[in-house]
Amino acid sequence: MRQELQSLPKGLAEDVAKNLVMVANLIDEDPEKAYAYARIALRLASRVAAVREAAGFAAYATQKYSEALAEFRAARRMTGTVELWPVMADCERGLGRPERALAMAGEPEVQKLDKAGQVEMRLVAAGARRDMGQLDAAIVTLQSPELASSSVQPWTARLRYAYADALLAAGREDEAREWFAKAIEADKDGATDASDRLAELDGVEFVDALQDDEHDGGDNTDTGSGEVKDVDTDAQPTSDPDGRPGE
């Protein structure tokens, strides 16, 4: 990115860089603010591929999928790389066009992706299958050497989580419980809510004891930070296995 910005006058490059730093710092905590900074950077340097890519991710994080797709396409035309192919396909899902996402999953560009990109593409394709109501196909799509591997990679937790979630949606609860547990083993950074999903399957609900006291007039005994209650729940929790914002 620094190399790309060197094509700009020094003062302009610094202004663009400051806005891109703010995009990176805010995109997870406050995507709307990140989007605002991305628009400023785009206004200043729309011919820089890194700026178009950052604007795409900011739009994606705020569910502006049409805008995100346009920016990703522009960045790809400028660089000629395929790294953005999976997120472009996921934008198609966000626009309600899962069949296009599936078509992209079968394009030659996928073979040019690195391992992380191919796993991401598999997650998007499985999500598209689910969008189309093809649960069994989604499960098969996720079955891969990466899923079966015992080694933990950056994508392992999300892949196992997506598989567990698809199994649960298909009514295969015992298998889903097993894979949520495996996702927990790989999720050292808490990137998924696999532990909560597993607890729900086991009929455990975590309750804030202080809030509980407030609701019932203080009759309950305060156990400190919280208490665990066994509950009988038949409701299936909803979650997007692909992590797309807002889904």
CSV table of C-alpha atoms in Angstrom, one decimal:
chain,number,residue,atom,x,y,z
A,1,MET,CA,0.0,0.0,0.0
A,2,ARG,CA,2.8,2.4,0.8
A,3,GLN,CA,4.4,1.6,-2.5
A,4,GLU,CA,1.2,2.4,-4.3
A,5,LEU,CA,0.8,5.7,-2.5
A,6,GLN,CA,4.3,6.8,-3.6
A,7,SER,CA,2.7,7.5,-7.0
A,8,LEU,CA,1.0,10.5,-5.3
A,9,PRO,CA,2.4,13.9,-4.3
A,10,LYS,CA,3.9,13.6,-0.8
A,11,GLY,CA,1.3,15.7,1.0
A,12,LEU,CA,-1.6,14.0,-0.8
A,13,ALA,CA,-0.1,10.6,0.0
A,14,GLU,CA,0.1,11.4,3.7
A,15,ASP,CA,-3.5,12.6,3.8
A,16,VAL,CA,-4.7,9.4,2.0
A,17,ALA,CA,-2.6,7.2,4.3
A,18,LYS,CA,-4.1,8.8,7.4
A,19,ASN,CA,-7.6,8.0,6.2
A,20,LEU,CA,-6.7,4.5,5.3
A,21,VAL,CA,-5.2,4.0,8.8
A,22,MET,CA,-8.5,5.1,10.3
A,23,VAL,CA,-10.4,2.7,8.1
A,24,ALA,CA,-8.2,-0.2,9.4
A,25,ASN,CA,-8.6,0.9,13.0
A,26,LEU,CA,-12.4,1.4,12.9
A,27,ILE,CA,-13.7,-1.2,10.5
A,28,ASP,CA,-14.4,-3.8,13.2
A,29,GLU,CA,-15.5,-1.4,16.0
A,30,ASP,CA,-17.4,1.3,14.0
A,31,PRO,CA,-17.8,0.3,10.4
A,32,GLU,CA,-19.9,3.4,9.6
A,33,LYS,CA,-17.1,5.7,10.6
A,34,ALA,CA,-14.6,3.5,8.7
A,35,TYR,CA,-16.8,3.9,5.7
A,36,ALA,CA,-16.8,7.7,6.0
A,37,TYR,CA,-12.9,7.7,6.1
A,38,ALA,CA,-12.8,5.4,3.1
A,39,ARG,CA,-15.0,7.7,1.1
A,40,ILE,CA,-12.6,10.6,1.9
A,41,ALA,CA,-9.6,8.5,0.8
A,42,LEU,CA,-11.5,7.5,-2.4
A,43,ARG,CA,-12.3,11.1,-3.2
A,44,LEU,CA,-8.6,12.0,-2.8
A,45,ALA,CA,-7.1,9.0,-4.7
A,46,SER,CA,-9.6,7.0,-6.7
A,47,ARG,CA,-6.9,5.7,-9.1
A,48,VAL,CA,-5.0,3.9,-6.4
A,49,ALA,CA,-5.9,0.2,-6.2
A,50,ALA,CA,-5.3,0.0,-2.4
A,51,VAL,CA,-7.8,2.8,-1.9
A,52,ARG,CA,-10.4,1.1,-4.0
A,53,GLU,CA,-9.9,-2.1,-2.1
A,54,ALA,CA,-10.2,-0.4,1.3
A,55,ALA,CA,-13.3,1.4,0.1
A,56,GLY,CA,-14.7,-2.0,-0.9
A,57,PHE,CA,-14.1,-3.5,2.5
A,58,ALA,CA,-15.6,-0.5,4.2
A,59,ALA,CA,-18.7,-0.7,2.1
A,60,TYR,CA,-18.9,-4.5,2.6
A,61,ALA,CA,-18.7,-4.0,6.4
A,62,THR,CA,-21.7,-1.7,6.2
A,63,GLN,CA,-23.7,-4.1,4.0
A,64,LYS,CA,-23.5,-1.8,0.9
A,65,TYR,CA,-22.8,-4.9,-1.2
A,66,SER,CA,-23.4,-3.3,-4.6
A,67,GLU,CA,-20.9,-0.5,-3.9
A,68,ALA,CA,-18.5,-3.0,-2.4
A,69,LEU,CA,-18.6,-5.2,-5.5
A,70,ALA,CA,-18.0,-2.2,-7.7
A,71,GLU,CA,-14.9,-1.2,-5.7
A,72,PHE,CA,-13.5,-4.7,-5.6
A,73,ARG,CA,-14.0,-5.1,-9.4
A,74,ALA,CA,-12.1,-1.8,-9.9
A,75,ALA,CA,-9.3,-2.9,-7.6
A,76,ARG,CA,-9.0,-6.2,-9.5
A,77,ARG,CA,-8.9,-4.5,-12.9
A,78,MET,CA,-6.0,-2.3,-11.6
A,79,THR,CA,-4.0,-5.1,-10.1
A,80,GLY,CA,-4.9,-8.1,-12.1
A,81,THR,CA,-4.9,-10.3,-9.0
A,82,VAL,CA,-7.6,-12.8,-7.8
A,83,GLU,CA,-7.3,-12.3,-4.1
A,84,LEU,CA,-10.6,-10.5,-3.9
A,85,TRP,CA,-12.5,-13.2,-5.7
A,86,PRO,CA,-14.1,-14.8,-2.6
A,87,VAL,CA,-15.3,-11.6,-1.1
A,88,MET,CA,-16.7,-10.5,-4.5
A,89,ALA,CA,-18.7,-13.7,-4.6
A,90,ASP,CA,-19.9,-13.1,-1.1
A,91,CYS,CA,-21.1,-9.7,-2.3
A,92,GLU,CA,-23.2,-11.5,-4.9
A,93,ARG,CA,-24.8,-13.4,-2.0
A,94,GLY,CA,-25.4,-10.2,-0.1
A,95,LEU,CA,-27.2,-8.9,-3.2
A,96,GLY,CA,-29.5,-11.9,-3.2
A,97,ARG,CA,-27.7,-13.7,-6.1
A,98,PRO,CA,-26.4,-16.9,-4.6
A,99,GLU,CA,-26.4,-18.6,-8.1
A,100,ARG,CA,-23.8,-16.1,-9.2
A,101,ALA,CA,-21.7,-16.8,-6.2
A,102,LEU,CA,-21.8,-20.5,-7.0
A,103,ALA,CA,-20.9,-19.8,-10.6
A,104,MET,CA,-17.8,-17.8,-9.4
A,105,ALA,CA,-16.8,-20.8,-7.2
A,106,GLY,CA,-16.4,-22.8,-10.4
A,107,GLU,CA,-14.3,-20.3,-12.3
A,108,PRO,CA,-10.6,-20.8,-13.1
A,109,GLU,CA,-9.7,-17.9,-10.8
A,110,VAL,CA,-10.4,-20.1,-7.8
A,111,GLN,CA,-7.4,-22.3,-8.7
A,112,LYS,CA,-5.1,-19.3,-8.6
A,113,LEU,CA,-6.1,-18.5,-5.0
A,114,ASP,CA,-3.8,-19.5,-2.1
A,115,LYS,CA,-5.0,-22.0,0.4
A,116,ALA,CA,-6.7,-19.4,2.6
A,117,GLY,CA,-8.5,-18.0,-0.4
A,118,GLN,CA,-9.7,-21.4,-1.5
A,119,VAL,CA,-11.0,-22.2,1.9
A,120,GLU,CA,-12.8,-18.8,2.0
A,121,MET,CA,-14.3,-19.6,-1.4
A,122,ARG,CA,-15.5,-22.9,-0.1
A,123,LEU,CA,-17.2,-21.1,2.8
A,124,VAL,CA,-18.9,-18.7,0.4
A,125,ALA,CA,-20.1,-21.5,-1.9
A,126,ALA,CA,-21.5,-23.4,1.1
A,127,GLY,CA,-23.3,-20.2,2.2
A,128,ALA,CA,-24.7,-19.8,-1.3
A,129,ARG,CA,-26.0,-23.4,-1.2
A,130,ARG,CA,-27.7,-22.6,2.1
A,131,ASP,CA,-29.2,-19.5,0.7
A,132,MET,CA,-30.8,-21.7,-2.0
A,133,GLY,CA,-32.1,-24.1,0.6
A,134,GLN,CA,-29.6,-26.8,-0.4
A,135,LEU,CA,-28.5,-27.9,3.1
A,136,ASP,CA,-27.1,-31.3,2.1
A,137,ALA,CA,-25.1,-29.7,-0.7
A,138,ALA,CA,-23.8,-27.1,1.7
A,139,ILE,CA,-22.5,-29.9,4.0
A,140,VAL,CA,-20.8,-31.7,1.2
A,141,THR,CA,-19.2,-28.5,-0.1
A,142,LEU,CA,-17.6,-28.0,3.3
A,143,GLN,CA,-16.2,-31.5,3.5
A,144,SER,CA,-12.6,-31.2,2.4
A,145,PRO,CA,-9.0,-32.1,3.4
A,146,GLU,CA,-8.8,-28.8,5.3
A,147,LEU,CA,-11.9,-29.7,7.4
A,148,ALA,CA,-10.5,-33.2,8.1
A,149,SER,CA,-7.0,-32.0,9.0
A,150,SER,CA,-6.0,-32.0,12.6
A,151,SER,CA,-3.6,-29.1,12.2
A,152,VAL,CA,-4.9,-25.7,13.2
A,153,GLN,CA,-4.7,-22.9,10.6
A,154,PRO,CA,-6.1,-19.4,10.7
A,155,TRP,CA,-9.3,-20.6,8.9
A,156,THR,CA,-9.8,-23.8,10.9
A,157,ALA,CA,-12.2,-22.4,13.5
A,158,ARG,CA,-14.5,-20.8,11.0
A,159,LEU,CA,-14.5,-23.8,8.7
A,160,ARG,CA,-15.4,-26.1,11.5
A,161,TYR,CA,-18.0,-23.7,12.8
A,162,ALA,CA,-19.6,-23.4,9.4
A,163,TYR,CA,-19.8,-27.2,9.1
A,164,ALA,CA,-21.3,-27.5,12.6
A,165,ASP,CA,-23.9,-24.9,11.8
A,166,ALA,CA,-24.8,-26.6,8.5
A,167,LEU,CA,-25.2,-29.9,10.3
A,168,LEU,CA,-27.4,-28.3,12.9
A,169,ALA,CA,-29.6,-26.7,10.2
A,170,ALA,CA,-30.0,-30.1,8.7
A,171,GLY,CA,-31.2,-31.6,12.0
A,172,ARG,CA,-28.0,-33.6,12.6
A,173,GLU,CA,-27.6,-32.3,16.2
A,174,ASP,CA,-25.2,-34.9,17.6
A,175,GLU,CA,-22.7,-34.3,14.7
A,176,ALA,CA,-23.2,-30.5,15.1
A,177,ARG,CA,-22.3,-30.7,18.8
A,178,GLU,CA,-19.1,-32.6,17.9
A,179,TRP,CA,-18.0,-30.0,15.3
A,180,PHE,CA,-18.9,-27.0,17.5
A,181,ALA,CA,-16.6,-28.6,20.1
A,182,LYS,CA,-13.9,-29.0,17.5
A,183,ALA,CA,-14.3,-25.4,16.5
A,184,ILE,CA,-13.8,-24.3,20.1
A,185,GLU,CA,-10.5,-26.2,20.2
A,186,ALA,CA,-9.2,-24.2,17.2
A,187,ASP,CA,-10.7,-20.9,18.1
A,188,LYS,CA,-8.0,-19.4,20.4
A,189,ASP,CA,-9.0,-15.8,19.6
A,190,GLY,CA,-12.7,-16.1,20.1
A,191,ALA,CA,-13.5,-15.4,16.4
A,192,THR,CA,-16.7,-17.5,16.6
A,193,ASP,CA,-19.4,-18.0,19.2
A,194,ALA,CA,-19.0,-21.8,19.1
A,195,SER,CA,-18.8,-22.0,22.9
A,196,ASP,CA,-22.2,-20.3,23.2
A,197,ARG,CA,-23.7,-22.4,20.5
A,198,LEU,CA,-22.5,-25.6,22.1
A,199,ALA,CA,-23.9,-24.5,25.5
A,200,GLU,CA,-27.3,-23.8,23.9
A,201,LEU,CA,-27.3,-27.3,22.4
A,202,ASP,CA,-26.6,-28.7,25.9
A,203,GLY,CA,-29.4,-26.7,27.4
A,204,VAL,CA,-27.3,-24.2,29.3
A,205,GLU,CA,-28.1,-20.6,29.6
A,206,PHE,CA,-25.7,-18.0,31.0
A,207,VAL,CA,-27.5,-15.3,33.0
A,208,ASP,CA,-26.2,-12.1,34.4
A,209,ALA,CA,-27.0,-12.3,38.0
A,210,LEU,CA,-27.1,-8.6,38.6
A,211,GLN,CA,-29.6,-8.0,35.8
A,212,ASP,CA,-31.6,-10.9,37.1
A,213,ASP,CA,-31.8,-9.2,40.5
A,214,GLU,CA,-33.1,-6.0,38.9
A,215,HIS,CA,-35.8,-7.8,37.0
A,216,ASP,CA,-37.3,-9.8,40.0
A,217,GLY,CA,-36.9,-7.1,42.7
A,218,GLY,CA,-33.7,-8.6,44.2
A,219,ASP,CA,-35.1,-11.9,45.5
A,220,ASN,CA,-32.4,-14.0,43.9
A,221,THR,CA,-29.1,-14.6,45.6
A,222,ASP,CA,-26.2,-12.8,43.9
A,223,THR,CA,-23.6,-15.4,42.8
A,224,GLY,CA,-21.1,-12.9,41.6
A,225,SER,CA,-20.5,-12.3,37.9
A,226,GLY,CA,-23.3,-14.7,36.8
A,227,GLU,CA,-24.9,-18.1,37.1
A,228,VAL,CA,-25.7,-21.0,34.9
A,229,LYS,CA,-29.2,-22.4,34.6
A,230,ASP,CA,-30.4,-25.5,32.8
A,231,VAL,CA,-33.1,-24.7,30.3
A,232,ASP,CA,-35.2,-26.8,27.9
A,233,THR,CA,-34.9,-25.2,24.5
A,234,ASP,CA,-36.0,-26.4,21.1
A,235,ALA,CA,-35.3,-23.2,19.3
A,236,GLN,CA,-32.5,-23.4,16.7
A,237,PRO,CA,-30.2,-20.4,17.1
A,238,THR,CA,-29.4,-18.5,14.0
A,239,SER,CA,-26.0,-17.5,12.8
A,240,ASP,CA,-24.3,-16.8,9.5
A,241,PRO,CA,-21.5,-19.4,9.2
A,242,ASP,CA,-19.7,-17.1,6.7
A,243,GLY,CA,-19.5,-14.1,9.0
A,244,ARG,CA,-21.0,-11.8,6.6
A,245,PRO,CA,-22.0,-8.5,8.3
A,246,GLY,CA,-25.7,-8.3,9.3
A,247,GLU,CA,-26.6,-11.8,8.3
